[in-house]
Amino acid sequence: MPKSKTPPSRQANTPQTDAATARTEVCLSLIAQLGTLRQSMLDREAAMRDELAQVCAAYGESARNLVHYLTLRSGDLRPIQEKLSWLGLSSLGRSESHVLANLDKVLGVLHRLTDQPWQDQSADEPAGSVRSHQLLVDHANQLLGKPPHGHPVRIMVTLPTEAAHDLGVARELIDAGMDIARINCAHGSPEEWKSMATHVRQAAHAVGRKVRILMDLGGPKIRTGEVAARPAVLRLRPQRDEYGRAFSPARLGMVAVDQNHDVPAANAVIGVSRDWLGRLKVGAQIDFSDARGAKRHMLVVQSDAQSAIAEILQTAYITPDTLLTIHGAEGKKKSSTIACAIGQMPGVLHLHRGDVLRLTKGGLGQPAAAEEDSDDAFNTTAHISCTLPQVIDQVHEGERIWFDNGRIGGVVQRTCPQWLEVGITQAREGGEKLAADKGINLPDSTLDLPALTDKDIADLVTVACEADMVGLSFVHQPEDVHQLRDQLHRLGRDDIGIVLKIETLQGFENLPELMLAAMAGTSAGVMIARGDLAVECGYERLAEVQEEILRCAEAAHMPVIWATRTKNAPLCARCTPGVAPGRHPGDRQGLQIAVQCPISCFLKESLHDTPRHAGPAPHPAQRRGGQEPFA
């Protein structure tokens, strides 16, 4: 007979102990430890009596289970789990949806193994495994609507602007499988949002389906301000093959300077004098010296009374000072004109690792200037403003800062009343360009910003009339949720579902409190904004952070919206970065998921490729797989 393993609580080199005695010792130790843990759960529940009293009755059991889960995760359980595994018992690793019930079952088994009486404790338990699964399904159906054909996964689509003007867009999306329509209130107008919602309802009614509508509030967007425009320069660039040989010419459209005429077949359009335009004939050659002094030639391939198009097989730079000259068949100069109506290029800052950037409370952004070119020491450093100037007062030295979805990173080196001095630490070799209206992330900073802006409060009037759910962007603290609920109550929409958009580390760290605040309503959910979270926490931590959110949502019996996919590529079940290896959120049987598809030029293909489970969601008791130790 093989020898029994030495229990984890004893040294490997101790004398051989009777297996039954060793098992009893481990069981008694676990009974004491788990009993203490159980009492801690009840004590924390009692301490949070006031907060739990604010929760809607439909979420009462779920809120209590969430509190028990938070107690479970507050300490390091790995030593206890090791002992439970040695005994062949549940190691509490998958008990999120019914924490106290699972703990009591383990305690009951331990008491029987030690021949001790065990009294039923189900009166203390908010929900068992069967009840917790039903609560999750009920809450998901209340917020997201019933899924089609019993699938646990719904498909949410961000509506493009075209959906406001074309009923056919909504019809195509619904036919392709859209279950929830998302309207982003950061773009467009209330009139467009109303039209989108009307089209979705009309298209859904036509096919006998119900499609929910989520309207996302814009929230306090922290973005870069305007940058001084660059000189007016138009670059003409033909397409080249891998050997650098031009195989498709650049096409320049020309119109009379005093008229506004579109030239769709051209890559760019400039203005010229009306008389000169009238002299252009197909086959004519136009010569000029570009902004670099390079000699260039274009061939007129199309001409009519309103416009002309010329092609060029060389790269050229045209400015408002460029002189264009027509040559005849014999090479004799015929006529000349000055290029006009060339708009200024949008301003950008060129940043490299080691550069210094100043983030200011206001003013026009400027690139760095050589000291001899400026009498103002401030202007020798590249600077750009922040759209929320109050942020400057809330950031401290040593904190990280990211620009443009993480493309440019830095560390705050110095703080002043009017600006922050940022040392650039992350940029591609060769540098990066920072333009206006690019996102700013401050993952280390504790920001005191209202989740509802004045614009959001005004937009809620339309949201209250059209939406089934409202997305609270950049939510950080429970007060943000309370403020939203107060505004919805004022508008007579206490019934509207609230979706917590977790986009920052601060929101992630306060998630349990945010969930409890959202449970004061009849329906609530969580959206994992993976793109913003990846910038805030780093792509290397995204899987870990996402898993923590999913666990918390499972404990709260709360549905999750998994915001994912890329904008300019077809969706593919294999291409979902940021998920723990082998783990798609839909693989968690204790969750109800809505997968969000953004606006995409591959939208219909994306909808067809977005995975759904082949059948109904299995009961949590049917789970298989290894146990994961708690962090």
XYZ file of C-alpha atoms in Angstrom, residues 9 83 96 158-159 163 204 270 300 476 482-483 507 562 581 631:
16
model
C 0.691 21.510 8.225
C -5.077 21.807 3.095
C -17.933 33.558 -6.321
C -22.049 50.796 -31.586
C -24.231 52.489 -34.202
C -27.916 54.805 -38.777
C -36.741 45.427 -34.705
C -6.389 73.330 -55.049
C -3.741 66.844 -67.479
C -14.809 56.656 -10.145
C -25.866 58.562 -6.811
C -25.714 61.753 -8.880
C -12.843 52.914 -11.132
C -17.211 43.007 -22.744
C -4.971 32.142 -21.885
C -4.273 36.481 -5.275
